[in-house]
Coordinates of C-alpha atoms in Angstrom, one line a residue:
Chain G
X129 CA -123.5 -27.6 -157.9
X130 CA -121.7 -24.4 -157.1
X131 CA -123.5 -21.4 -158.5
X132 CA -122.0 -18.4 -160.4
X133 CA -121.5 -16.3 -157.2
X134 CA -119.7 -19.2 -155.6
X135 CA -117.4 -19.6 -158.5
X136 CA -116.5 -15.9 -158.5
X137 CA -115.9 -16.1 -154.7
X138 CA -113.7 -19.2 -155.2
X139 CA -111.6 -17.4 -157.8
X140 CA -111.1 -14.4 -155.6
X141 CA -110.5 -16.5 -152.5
X142 CA -107.9 -18.5 -154.4
X143 CA -106.1 -15.3 -155.5
X144 CA -106.3 -13.8 -152.0
X145 CA -105.1 -17.0 -150.4
X146 CA -102.2 -17.3 -152.9
X147 CA -101.2 -13.7 -152.1
X148 CA -101.3 -14.4 -148.4
X149 CA -99.2 -17.5 -148.8
X150 CA -96.7 -15.7 -151.0
X151 CA -96.3 -12.9 -148.4
X152 CA -95.9 -15.4 -145.6
X153 CA -93.3 -17.3 -147.5
X154 CA -91.5 -14.0 -148.2
X155 CA -91.6 -13.2 -144.4
X156 CA -90.2 -16.6 -143.3
X157 CA -87.6 -16.4 -146.1
X158 CA -86.4 -12.9 -144.9
X159 CA -86.8 -13.1 -141.2
X160 CA -83.1 -13.3 -140.6
X161 CA -82.4 -10.5 -143.0
X162 CA -84.7 -8.3 -140.9
X163 CA -82.7 -9.1 -137.8
X164 CA -79.5 -8.3 -139.8
X165 CA -81.0 -4.9 -140.7
X166 CA -81.7 -4.3 -137.0
X167 CA -78.1 -5.2 -136.2
X168 CA -76.8 -2.9 -138.9
X169 CA -78.8 0.0 -137.5
X170 CA -77.6 -0.8 -134.0
X171 CA -74.0 -0.3 -135.2
X172 CA -74.9 3.4 -135.9
X173 CA -74.4 5.7 -138.9
X174 CA -70.9 5.7 -140.4
X175 CA -71.2 9.0 -142.2
X176 CA -74.1 11.4 -141.8
X177 CA -75.4 12.7 -145.1
X178 CA -76.9 16.2 -145.2
X179 CA -80.7 16.1 -145.3
X180 CA -83.5 18.6 -146.0
X181 CA -87.0 18.0 -144.7
X182 CA -89.6 20.0 -146.5
X183 CA -92.7 20.7 -144.5
X184 CA -95.5 21.7 -146.9
X185 CA -98.4 23.3 -145.0
X186 CA -101.8 24.5 -145.9
X187 CA -104.0 25.5 -143.0
X188 CA -102.2 23.4 -140.4
X189 CA -102.2 26.0 -137.6
X190 CA -103.0 23.4 -134.9
X191 CA -100.4 20.8 -135.7
X192 CA -97.5 22.5 -137.6
X193 CA -95.6 23.7 -134.5
X194 CA -95.6 20.2 -133.1
X195 CA -94.4 18.8 -136.4
X196 CA -91.5 21.2 -136.4
X197 CA -90.7 20.5 -132.8
X198 CA -90.6 16.8 -133.6
X199 CA -88.1 17.5 -136.4
X200 CA -85.9 19.6 -134.2
X201 CA -85.9 16.8 -131.7
X202 CA -84.5 14.3 -134.2
X203 CA -81.3 12.6 -133.0
X204 CA -79.2 13.9 -136.0
X205 CA -76.3 16.3 -136.3
X206 CA -77.8 19.8 -136.4
X207 CA -75.4 21.0 -139.1
X208 CA -76.6 18.2 -141.4
X209 CA -80.3 18.7 -141.0
X210 CA -82.2 21.5 -142.6
X211 CA -86.0 22.0 -142.1
X212 CA -87.7 23.9 -144.9
X213 CA -91.2 25.1 -144.2
X214 CA -93.2 25.9 -147.3
X215 CA -96.6 27.6 -146.6
X216 CA -98.8 26.9 -149.5
X217 CA -101.0 30.0 -149.2
X218 CA -102.6 29.1 -145.8
X219 CA -105.6 31.2 -144.9
X220 CA -105.5 30.5 -141.2
X221 CA -102.7 31.3 -138.7
X222 CA -100.2 28.7 -140.0
X223 CA -97.7 31.3 -141.2
X224 CA -97.9 33.4 -138.0
X225 CA -97.5 30.2 -135.9
X226 CA -94.3 29.2 -137.7
X227 CA -92.7 32.6 -137.2
X228 CA -91.5 31.6 -133.7
X229 CA -88.9 29.3 -135.5
X230 CA -87.6 32.1 -137.7
X231 CA -84.3 32.5 -135.8
X232 CA -83.5 28.9 -135.7
X233 CA -80.5 28.3 -138.0
X234 CA -81.8 24.9 -139.0
X235 CA -85.0 26.3 -140.3
X236 CA -85.8 28.1 -143.6
X237 CA -89.3 29.3 -144.3
X238 CA -91.1 30.3 -147.4
X239 CA -94.6 31.4 -148.3
X240 CA -96.1 30.9 -151.7
X241 CA -99.5 31.1 -153.4
X242 CA -101.7 28.1 -153.0
X243 CA -101.1 25.5 -155.7
X244 CA -101.4 22.2 -154.0
X245 CA -99.0 20.0 -152.1
X246 CA -96.9 18.9 -155.0
X247 CA -96.2 22.6 -155.9
X248 CA -95.1 23.3 -152.4
X249 CA -92.8 20.2 -152.5
X250 CA -91.4 21.3 -155.9
X251 CA -90.8 24.8 -154.5
X252 CA -88.7 23.3 -151.8
X253 CA -86.9 20.9 -154.3
X254 CA -85.8 23.9 -156.4
X255 CA -83.9 25.3 -153.4
X256 CA -82.3 21.9 -152.5
X257 CA -78.6 21.8 -151.5
X258 CA -78.4 18.6 -149.5
X259 CA -77.6 15.0 -150.4
X260 CA -81.0 13.7 -149.2
X261 CA -84.5 15.2 -149.2
X262 CA -87.7 14.2 -147.6
X263 CA -91.0 15.6 -146.7
X264 CA -93.1 15.6 -143.5
X265 CA -96.7 16.5 -143.7
X266 CA -97.6 19.1 -141.2
X267 CA -100.0 16.7 -139.4
X268 CA -97.3 14.1 -138.8
X269 CA -94.5 13.7 -136.2
X270 CA -91.3 11.8 -136.3
X271 CA -89.7 9.4 -133.8
X272 CA -86.3 10.9 -132.7
X273 CA -84.4 7.9 -134.1
X274 CA -86.2 7.7 -137.4
X275 CA -83.8 9.7 -139.6
X276 CA -80.7 7.9 -138.2
X277 CA -82.3 4.6 -139.0
X278 CA -83.3 5.7 -142.5
X279 CA -79.9 7.1 -143.5
X280 CA -78.3 3.7 -142.6
X281 CA -80.1 2.3 -145.6
X282 CA -78.5 4.9 -147.9
X283 CA -75.1 3.3 -147.2
X284 CA -76.1 1.0 -150.0
X285 CA -75.3 3.2 -153.1
X286 CA -78.1 1.6 -155.0
X287 CA -80.8 2.8 -152.6
X288 CA -82.5 5.8 -154.0
X289 CA -85.4 6.2 -151.6
X290 CA -86.3 4.9 -148.1
X291 CA -89.9 4.6 -146.9
X292 CA -90.6 4.7 -143.1
X293 CA -93.1 2.8 -141.0
X294 CA -96.1 4.9 -140.5
X295 CA -98.0 4.6 -137.2
X296 CA -100.9 6.4 -135.8
X297 CA -100.5 9.2 -133.3
X298 CA -102.4 8.3 -130.0
X299 CA -105.3 6.4 -131.6
X300 CA -108.5 6.6 -129.6
X301 CA -112.0 5.3 -130.3
X302 CA -113.1 2.5 -132.6
X303 CA -112.4 4.2 -135.9
X304 CA -108.8 5.2 -135.0
X305 CA -108.1 1.9 -133.3
X306 CA -109.3 0.1 -136.5
X307 CA -106.9 2.2 -138.5
X308 CA -104.1 1.4 -136.1
X309 CA -104.3 -2.3 -137.0
X310 CA -104.5 -1.3 -140.7
X311 CA -101.4 0.8 -140.5
X312 CA -99.6 -2.0 -138.7
X313 CA -100.6 -4.3 -141.4
X314 CA -99.3 -1.7 -143.9
X315 CA -95.8 -1.9 -142.2
X316 CA -95.8 -5.7 -142.7
X317 CA -96.8 -5.6 -146.4
X318 CA -94.4 -2.7 -147.2
X319 CA -91.5 -4.7 -145.6
X320 CA -92.5 -7.7 -147.7
X321 CA -92.6 -5.5 -150.8
X322 CA -89.1 -4.2 -149.8
X323 CA -87.8 -7.8 -150.0
X324 CA -89.7 -8.3 -153.3
X325 CA -88.2 -5.0 -154.7
X326 CA -91.8 -3.9 -155.2
X327 CA -92.4 -0.9 -152.9
X328 CA -94.9 1.2 -154.9
X329 CA -95.7 3.9 -152.4
X330 CA -93.3 6.3 -150.7
X331 CA -95.6 7.6 -148.0
X332 CA -95.9 11.4 -147.8
X333 CA -94.8 11.5 -144.2
X334 CA -91.0 11.2 -144.1
X335 CA -90.0 9.1 -147.1
X336 CA -86.4 10.2 -147.8
X337 CA -84.9 10.4 -151.4
X338 CA -81.5 11.0 -152.8
X339 CA -81.6 14.4 -154.5
X340 CA -80.5 12.7 -157.8
X341 CA -84.0 11.1 -158.0
X342 CA -85.6 14.6 -158.6
X343 CA -82.6 15.8 -160.6
X344 CA -83.0 12.9 -163.1
X345 CA -86.7 12.2 -163.0
X346 CA -88.0 15.7 -162.4
X347 CA -90.2 17.0 -159.5
X348 CA -93.5 15.9 -158.1
X349 CA -96.6 15.8 -160.2
X350 CA -100.2 16.4 -159.3
X351 CA -100.7 12.7 -159.9
X352 CA -104.4 12.7 -158.9
X353 CA -103.6 14.1 -155.5
X354 CA -101.4 11.1 -154.7
X355 CA -97.9 12.2 -155.6
X356 CA -96.5 9.7 -153.2
X357 CA -97.8 6.8 -155.3
X358 CA -96.7 8.5 -158.6
X359 CA -93.1 9.2 -157.6
X360 CA -92.7 5.6 -156.4
X361 CA -94.1 4.2 -159.6
X362 CA -91.9 6.6 -161.6
X363 CA -88.9 5.4 -159.7
X364 CA -89.9 1.8 -160.2
X365 CA -90.4 2.4 -163.9
X366 CA -86.8 3.6 -164.0
X367 CA -85.8 0.7 -161.8
X368 CA -84.6 2.8 -158.9
X369 CA -84.2 1.0 -155.6
X370 CA -86.8 1.8 -153.0
X371 CA -86.5 0.2 -149.5
X372 CA -88.4 0.2 -146.3
X373 CA -86.9 1.0 -143.0
X374 CA -89.2 -0.9 -140.7
X375 CA -87.8 0.5 -137.5
X376 CA -87.9 4.2 -138.6
X377 CA -91.2 5.4 -137.2
X378 CA -93.3 8.3 -138.2
X379 CA -96.6 9.2 -136.6
X380 CA -99.6 10.6 -138.4
X381 CA -102.9 11.8 -137.1
X382 CA -105.8 9.6 -138.3
X383 CA -109.2 10.9 -139.2
X384 CA -111.6 10.6 -136.2
X385 CA -114.8 10.9 -138.2
X386 CA -116.0 8.4 -140.7
X387 CA -116.8 11.0 -143.4
X388 CA -113.2 12.3 -143.3
X389 CA -111.8 8.8 -143.3
X390 CA -113.8 7.8 -146.3
X391 CA -112.8 11.0 -148.1
X392 CA -109.1 10.3 -147.4
X393 CA -109.3 6.7 -148.5
X394 CA -111.3 7.6 -151.6
X395 CA -108.4 9.9 -152.5
X396 CA -105.9 7.1 -151.9
X397 CA -107.8 4.4 -153.8
X398 CA -108.7 6.7 -156.6
X399 CA -105.1 7.8 -156.8
X400 CA -103.9 4.2 -156.9
X401 CA -106.4 3.4 -159.7
X402 CA -105.5 6.4 -161.8
X403 CA -101.7 6.1 -161.3
X404 CA -101.9 2.4 -162.1
X405 CA -103.6 3.4 -165.4
X406 CA -100.8 6.0 -166.0
X407 CA -98.2 3.3 -165.4
X408 CA -100.0 0.4 -167.0
X409 CA -96.9 -0.6 -168.9
X410 CA -95.4 -2.0 -165.6
X411 CA -98.3 -4.5 -165.3
X412 CA -97.4 -8.1 -166.3
X413 CA -94.0 -6.9 -167.5
X414 CA -91.2 -9.1 -166.2
X415 CA -88.7 -6.3 -166.6
X416 CA -90.2 -4.9 -163.4
X417 CA -89.9 -8.1 -161.6
X418 CA -92.3 -9.0 -158.8
X419 CA -93.9 -5.6 -158.9
X420 CA -95.1 -6.0 -162.5
X421 CA -95.8 -9.7 -162.4
X422 CA -97.5 -10.0 -159.1
X423 CA -97.8 -7.1 -156.7
X424 CA -99.5 -4.5 -158.9
X425 CA -101.8 -7.0 -160.6
X426 CA -102.7 -8.4 -157.1
X427 CA -103.4 -4.9 -155.7
X428 CA -105.8 -4.3 -158.7
X429 CA -107.4 -7.7 -158.3
X430 CA -107.9 -7.0 -154.6
X431 CA -110.1 -4.0 -155.6
X432 CA -112.2 -6.2 -157.8
X433 CA -112.3 -8.9 -155.1
X434 CA -113.5 -6.5 -152.4
X435 CA -116.2 -5.2 -154.8
X436 CA -117.5 -8.6 -155.9
X437 CA -117.4 -10.2 -152.5
X438 CA -119.1 -7.1 -150.9
X439 CA -121.8 -7.2 -153.6
X440 CA -122.4 -10.9 -153.0
X441 CA -122.4 -10.4 -149.2
X442 CA -124.8 -7.4 -149.4
X443 CA -127.1 -9.4 -151.7
X444 CA -127.0 -12.3 -149.2
X445 CA -127.5 -10.1 -146.1
X446 CA -130.4 -8.3 -147.9
X447 CA -132.0 -11.6 -148.8
X448 CA -131.7 -12.8 -145.2
X449 CA -133.2 -9.6 -143.8
X450 CA -136.0 -9.8 -146.4
X451 CA -136.7 -13.4 -145.4
X452 CA -136.8 -12.5 -141.7
X453 CA -139.1 -9.5 -142.4
X454 CA -141.4 -11.7 -144.5
X455 CA -141.4 -14.3 -141.8
X456 CA -142.2 -11.7 -139.2
X457 CA -145.0 -10.4 -141.4
X458 CA -146.4 -13.9 -141.8
X459 CA -146.2 -15.3 -138.3
X460 CA -145.3 -12.3 -136.1
X461 CA -142.3 -12.0 -133.8
X462 CA -141.6 -15.3 -132.1
X463 CA -139.4 -16.2 -129.2
X464 CA -139.0 -19.9 -130.2
X465 CA -135.4 -20.9 -129.7
X466 CA -134.3 -22.8 -132.8
X467 CA -134.0 -26.4 -131.6
X468 CA -131.1 -27.2 -133.9
X469 CA -128.9 -24.2 -132.9
X470 CA -126.3 -26.3 -131.0
X471 CA -126.2 -29.2 -133.5
X472 CA -122.9 -29.5 -135.5
X473 CA -125.1 -30.4 -138.5
X474 CA -125.9 -26.7 -139.0
X475 CA -122.3 -25.5 -139.0
X476 CA -121.5 -24.3 -142.5
X477 CA -119.0 -26.7 -143.9
X478 CA -119.3 -25.6 -147.5
X479 CA -116.0 -25.0 -149.4
X480 CA -116.5 -21.2 -149.5
X481 CA -116.8 -21.2 -145.7
X482 CA -113.7 -23.4 -145.1
X483 CA -111.5 -21.4 -147.5
X484 CA -112.9 -18.1 -146.1
X485 CA -111.9 -19.3 -142.6
X486 CA -108.4 -20.2 -143.8
X487 CA -108.0 -16.9 -145.5
X488 CA -109.2 -15.1 -142.4
X489 CA -106.7 -17.1 -140.3
X490 CA -103.9 -16.1 -142.8
X491 CA -104.9 -12.4 -142.5
X492 CA -104.9 -12.7 -138.7
X493 CA -101.5 -14.3 -138.6
X494 CA -100.1 -11.5 -140.8
X495 CA -101.8 -8.9 -138.6
X496 CA -100.2 -10.5 -135.5
X497 CA -96.8 -10.6 -137.2
X498 CA -97.2 -7.0 -138.2
X499 CA -98.2 -6.1 -134.6
X500 CA -95.0 -7.8 -133.4
X501 CA -93.0 -5.9 -136.0
X502 CA -94.5 -2.5 -135.2
X503 CA -95.3 -2.7 -131.5
X504 CA -92.7 -5.4 -130.5
X505 CA -95.5 -7.3 -128.8
X506 CA -98.0 -9.9 -129.8
X507 CA -101.4 -9.3 -128.3
X508 CA -105.0 -9.5 -129.4
X509 CA -106.5 -6.3 -128.2
X510 CA -109.7 -4.4 -128.8
X511 CA -108.1 -2.7 -131.8
X512 CA -108.0 -6.1 -133.6
X513 CA -111.6 -6.7 -132.7
X514 CA -112.6 -3.3 -134.1
X515 CA -110.6 -4.0 -137.3
X516 CA -112.3 -7.4 -137.8
X517 CA -115.7 -6.0 -137.2
X518 CA -115.6 -2.6 -138.9
X519 CA -113.1 -2.8 -141.7
X520 CA -115.0 -5.2 -143.9
X521 CA -118.0 -2.9 -143.8
X522 CA -116.2 0.5 -144.2
X523 CA -113.4 -0.4 -146.7
X524 CA -115.8 -1.4 -149.5
X525 CA -117.5 2.1 -149.2
X526 CA -114.3 4.0 -150.2
X527 CA -113.3 1.4 -152.8
X528 CA -116.7 1.5 -154.4
X529 CA -116.6 5.3 -154.4
X530 CA -113.1 5.4 -155.8
X531 CA -113.9 3.0 -158.6
X532 CA -117.1 5.0 -159.4
X533 CA -115.0 8.2 -159.5
X534 CA -112.4 6.6 -161.7
X535 CA -115.0 5.2 -164.1
X536 CA -117.0 8.4 -164.3
X537 CA -114.0 10.8 -164.1
X538 CA -115.0 12.4 -160.9
X539 CA -111.9 13.9 -159.4
X540 CA -111.1 13.2 -155.8
X541 CA -110.6 16.2 -153.6
X542 CA -107.8 16.7 -151.1
X543 CA -110.1 17.6 -148.2
Chain Q
X81 CA -80.6 0.9 -162.0
X82 CA -81.3 -2.1 -159.9
X83 CA -81.8 -5.4 -161.7
X84 CA -85.2 -6.9 -160.8
X85 CA -85.2 -10.4 -159.4
X86 CA -88.2 -12.7 -159.9
X87 CA -88.8 -15.4 -157.3
X88 CA -90.1 -18.0 -159.8
X89 CA -89.7 -20.8 -157.2
X90 CA -91.6 -18.8 -154.7
X91 CA -94.5 -18.3 -157.2
X92 CA -94.5 -22.0 -157.7
X93 CA -94.4 -22.9 -154.0
X94 CA -97.1 -20.4 -153.1
X95 CA -99.3 -21.7 -155.9
X96 CA -98.7 -25.3 -154.9
X97 CA -99.4 -24.5 -151.2
X98 CA -102.6 -22.7 -152.2
X99 CA -103.6 -25.7 -154.3
X100 CA -102.9 -28.0 -151.4
X101 CA -105.0 -25.8 -149.0
X102 CA -107.8 -25.7 -151.6
X103 CA -107.6 -29.5 -152.1
X104 CA -107.6 -30.1 -148.3
X105 CA -110.6 -27.7 -148.0
X106 CA -112.5 -29.6 -150.8
X107 CA -111.7 -32.9 -149.1
X108 CA -112.8 -31.6 -145.7
X109 CA -115.9 -30.1 -147.1
X110 CA -116.8 -33.3 -148.9
X111 CA -116.0 -35.3 -145.7
X112 CA -118.4 -33.2 -143.6
X113 CA -121.0 -33.2 -146.3
X114 CA -120.8 -37.0 -146.4
X115 CA -121.0 -37.1 -142.6
X116 CA -124.1 -35.0 -142.7
X117 CA -125.7 -37.2 -145.3
X118 CA -124.8 -40.2 -143.2
X119 CA -126.5 -38.6 -140.2
X120 CA -129.6 -38.0 -142.3
X121 CA -129.6 -41.6 -143.4
X122 CA -129.1 -42.7 -139.8
X123 CA -132.1 -40.6 -138.7
X124 CA -134.1 -42.0 -141.5
X125 CA -133.2 -45.5 -140.5
X126 CA -134.1 -44.8 -136.9
X127 CA -137.5 -43.4 -138.0
X128 CA -137.9 -46.4 -140.3
X129 CA -137.2 -48.7 -137.3
X130 CA -139.5 -46.7 -135.1
X131 CA -142.3 -47.0 -137.6
X132 CA -141.7 -50.6 -138.2
X133 CA -141.6 -51.2 -134.5
X134 CA -144.8 -49.3 -133.9
X135 CA -146.5 -51.2 -136.8
X136 CA -145.4 -54.5 -135.4
X137 CA -146.5 -53.5 -131.9
X138 CA -149.8 -52.4 -133.4
X139 CA -150.3 -55.7 -135.2
X140 CA -149.3 -57.7 -132.1
X141 CA -151.8 -55.8 -129.9
X142 CA -154.5 -55.5 -132.6
X143 CA -157.0 -56.6 -130.1
X144 CA -155.6 -54.7 -127.1
X145 CA -156.7 -51.4 -125.7
X146 CA -155.7 -48.0 -126.9
X147 CA -153.4 -47.3 -124.0
X148 CA -151.0 -50.0 -125.1
X149 CA -150.5 -48.4 -128.5
X150 CA -151.0 -44.7 -127.7
X151 CA -149.8 -41.8 -130.0
X152 CA -146.6 -41.8 -127.9
X153 CA -145.4 -44.7 -130.0
X154 CA -145.0 -42.5 -133.1
X155 CA -141.5 -41.4 -134.0
X156 CA -140.5 -38.0 -132.6
X157 CA -137.7 -37.4 -135.0
X158 CA -139.6 -36.5 -138.1
X159 CA -139.5 -32.8 -137.3
X160 CA -135.7 -32.9 -136.7
X161 CA -135.2 -34.8 -139.9
X162 CA -137.3 -32.3 -141.9
X163 CA -135.2 -29.4 -140.5
X164 CA -132.0 -31.1 -141.4
X165 CA -133.2 -32.1 -144.8
X166 CA -134.4 -28.6 -145.7
X167 CA -131.0 -27.2 -144.5
X168 CA -129.2 -29.8 -146.7
X169 CA -131.5 -28.9 -149.6
X170 CA -130.5 -25.2 -149.2
X171 CA -126.8 -26.1 -148.9
X172 CA -126.6 -28.6 -151.8
X173 CA -129.5 -27.4 -154.0
X174 CA -132.8 -28.9 -154.8
X175 CA -131.4 -30.7 -157.8
X176 CA -128.7 -32.5 -155.9
X177 CA -129.2 -36.3 -156.6
X178 CA -128.4 -37.2 -152.9
X179 CA -131.0 -34.6 -151.8
X180 CA -133.6 -36.1 -154.2
X181 CA -133.1 -39.6 -152.9
X182 CA -133.2 -38.5 -149.3
X183 CA -136.4 -36.5 -150.0
X184 CA -138.0 -39.5 -151.6
X185 CA -137.2 -41.7 -148.6
X186 CA -138.4 -39.0 -146.2
X187 CA -141.7 -38.7 -148.1
X188 CA -142.2 -42.5 -147.8
X189 CA -141.5 -42.3 -144.1
X190 CA -144.0 -39.5 -143.8
X191 CA -146.7 -41.5 -145.5
X192 CA -146.0 -44.5 -143.3
X193 CA -146.1 -42.4 -140.2
X194 CA -149.3 -40.8 -141.4
X195 CA -151.0 -44.1 -142.0
X196 CA -149.9 -45.4 -138.6
X197 CA -151.1 -42.3 -136.9
X198 CA -154.5 -42.7 -138.6
X199 CA -154.7 -46.4 -137.4
X200 CA -153.8 -45.5 -133.8
X201 CA -156.2 -42.6 -133.8
X202 CA -159.0 -44.9 -135.1
X203 CA -158.2 -47.4 -132.4
X204 CA -158.3 -44.8 -129.7
X205 CA -161.4 -43.1 -131.2
X206 CA -159.5 -39.8 -131.6
X207 CA -159.6 -37.4 -134.5
X208 CA -156.1 -37.5 -136.1
X209 CA -154.4 -34.3 -135.5
X210 CA -152.4 -33.8 -138.7
X211 CA -151.8 -31.5 -141.6
X212 CA -150.7 -32.6 -145.0
X213 CA -149.0 -29.9 -146.9
X214 CA -148.1 -29.8 -150.6
X215 CA -145.6 -27.4 -151.9
X216 CA -143.3 -27.1 -154.9
X217 CA -139.7 -26.0 -155.3
X218 CA -140.0 -25.1 -159.0
X219 CA -140.2 -21.4 -158.3
X220 CA -143.8 -21.2 -159.4
X221 CA -145.3 -21.3 -155.9
X222 CA -144.9 -17.8 -154.5
X223 CA -146.6 -18.4 -151.2
X224 CA -145.0 -21.7 -150.4
X225 CA -142.1 -20.1 -148.5
X226 CA -144.6 -18.1 -146.4
X227 CA -146.7 -21.2 -145.8
X228 CA -143.6 -23.0 -144.6
X229 CA -143.0 -20.3 -142.0
X230 CA -146.7 -20.7 -140.8
X231 CA -146.3 -24.5 -140.5
X232 CA -143.0 -24.3 -138.8
X233 CA -144.4 -21.9 -136.3
X234 CA -147.5 -24.1 -135.7
X235 CA -145.3 -27.1 -135.2
X236 CA -143.2 -25.2 -132.6
X237 CA -146.3 -24.0 -130.8
X238 CA -148.0 -27.4 -130.9
X239 CA -145.4 -30.2 -130.7
X240 CA -148.1 -32.9 -130.9
X241 CA -149.4 -31.6 -134.3
X242 CA -148.0 -33.7 -137.1
X243 CA -147.2 -31.8 -140.2
X244 CA -146.5 -33.9 -143.3
X245 CA -145.0 -31.9 -146.1
X246 CA -144.6 -33.2 -149.7
X247 CA -143.1 -31.8 -152.8
X248 CA -146.0 -31.9 -155.2
X249 CA -143.8 -32.6 -158.1
X250 CA -141.7 -35.4 -156.5
X251 CA -141.3 -38.3 -158.9
X252 CA -142.7 -41.0 -156.6
X253 CA -145.7 -43.1 -157.0
X254 CA -146.7 -43.2 -153.3
X255 CA -146.9 -39.4 -153.2
X256 CA -148.8 -39.3 -156.5
X257 CA -151.3 -41.8 -155.0
X258 CA -151.6 -39.6 -151.9
X259 CA -152.3 -36.6 -154.2
X260 CA -154.9 -38.6 -156.2
X261 CA -156.6 -40.1 -153.2
X262 CA -157.0 -36.6 -151.7
X263 CA -157.8 -35.1 -155.1
X264 CA -155.3 -32.3 -154.7
X265 CA -155.0 -30.0 -157.7
X266 CA -151.8 -28.3 -158.8
X267 CA -152.8 -25.0 -157.1
X268 CA -150.1 -24.6 -154.5
X269 CA -149.7 -24.2 -151.6
X270 CA -152.3 -26.8 -150.8
X271 CA -153.2 -28.1 -147.3
X272 CA -155.3 -31.1 -146.4
X273 CA -156.9 -31.1 -143.0
X274 CA -159.4 -33.8 -142.1
X275 CA -160.2 -34.6 -145.8
X276 CA -160.7 -30.9 -146.6
X277 CA -158.4 -29.2 -149.0
X278 CA -157.4 -25.6 -148.6
X279 CA -155.7 -23.9 -151.5
X280 CA -153.5 -20.8 -151.3
X281 CA -151.9 -19.2 -148.4
X282 CA -153.4 -20.0 -145.0
X283 CA -152.3 -18.0 -142.0
X284 CA -151.8 -19.4 -138.4
X285 CA -155.3 -18.1 -137.5
X286 CA -156.8 -19.8 -140.6
X287 CA -155.3 -23.1 -139.6
X288 CA -156.2 -22.8 -136.0
X289 CA -159.8 -22.2 -137.1
X290 CA -159.6 -25.3 -139.4
X291 CA -158.3 -27.5 -136.5
X292 CA -160.3 -26.4 -133.4
X293 CA -158.4 -29.1 -131.4
X294 CA -155.4 -26.8 -131.6
X295 CA -157.1 -24.2 -129.5
X296 CA -158.0 -26.8 -126.9
X297 CA -154.4 -28.0 -127.0
X298 CA -153.2 -24.4 -126.6
X299 CA -155.4 -24.0 -123.4
X300 CA -154.0 -27.3 -122.1
X301 CA -150.4 -26.2 -122.8
X302 CA -151.1 -22.8 -121.1
X303 CA -152.6 -24.6 -118.1
X304 CA -149.7 -27.0 -117.8
X305 CA -147.2 -24.2 -118.1
X306 CA -149.0 -22.3 -115.3
X307 CA -149.0 -25.4 -113.2
X308 CA -145.3 -25.8 -113.8
X309 CA -144.6 -22.3 -112.8
X310 CA -146.8 -22.6 -109.7
X311 CA -145.0 -25.8 -108.7
X312 CA -141.7 -24.2 -109.2
X313 CA -142.7 -21.4 -106.9

């Protein structure tokens, strides 16, 4: 008889597997469309719209110059691209460092009192005079073709915002390589959400909007330090079209230390939970299509699923450790090789194990597809191994902390 | 404003595919589970044949010498069966009807093996080297799990030691008779060694003291392993 923990695990496994199958069907359904998009991009931009890229910076003295150089290197007509640096009251040498760009006709720079990223963005939006606007965090760099690829999607009059593919800048070490796979997976899911009209995050680095978005819906909000989730949800609530340009690449620097990574992810997860609460009317509302009926509920269920499966796993691992400890206390440490170790009889063939294996294979196939999408190659490297080993232990930490913060009203800090 | 499309068919297909995957997984799991039960039954049948064969051989050679019916005629698969049975019990649960039947059959085989071993030992004028262990799975016996570790460890150290373990509460007249013959009270874990009953947790050292032959056996094992090493050199 399956016990309660097994039943809970079955339910979450069914939901996760169903979600995986749904995304894979979406992928196979739209594979040709993706090739069509690539062909459309290859034809080039018909008419270059004017674009402003706001670079909000707060104490980014080490990376801001590189960010601006990457924007200046964009393959885009110089008279159509404006770069607006907004220093949000930095206390380091950020403002001094950007002065070297002062005489560049493409660049405008402003300094204001510190008020948070969203205030810096709104400061820039108030001075907007171009057709399109985007933002690039001062720790991110753009691929030179990114903007050209993005503006191609604006040829569709319905498109109000375009999200790029975010990749990691020169990932090194287990933690960053683990994140590399995660970001690649993010490219796949965002593209699928694009086909489902359900993109619910316009990432901070280099998402580009029509200026009408802010004129009609207002500027950025504090939004629990995740203004990129809030603006996307606000747009979805008003049924504005958000698409994903999978070939437009922007690079961001990933946290190297686990403490920083957890802090960043707590902010993201907390931001998702709180913004989902703020936009709860979208949930299970068929007016919002796949986003309301499936994607947002599944994103929420995945939080519960990670929490419950982790709790059950921790309980089982603790039980196994306790049993081993008790055994060692009783009979001491023994070097007897278990005689049955190679017997197929002892392979776990319970339903939970088989479904778990299928779900893992589903995740692996999506990761491989996402690798092919983002890296144009299909390989199983050390990054994938790090992801499989580390992610399941680290991710529950930030999810648990974010849920705790959301339940007990502890605000997530930016840094 | 962009009208929102809902892929109803896709929801249906993905749900159906997931159901099919689940159903296949259930079938596969049941198939393997059945295969494992079949394997357990096969082992039990083999042991049963082994015991029957030994008993028959014993009867045929009633008047013969000990060397014709030495302890080597006993089945060697009881330990393997017990490992697999306890694994199945942990996988399917103690209350699983199949597990209950298998355990009953296993207990019977143990009793038969025990009786045969006693007969052979008597014939060969040897003290039977066996431990009868009573445990329970009702959650009331706190030390049973620890005692299990001790006995498993002993069996691994002394492959010739025969450990017969019985669920004290098993609904089976043969086991109940064994309990009453040995006058074992419901104070578990209980261990019977050479007609003496030990209640409560017994460590490896306690049991080695209770069966001095084990120490002799240990010296023999050490000596043979040294010889083997020397020969290899």
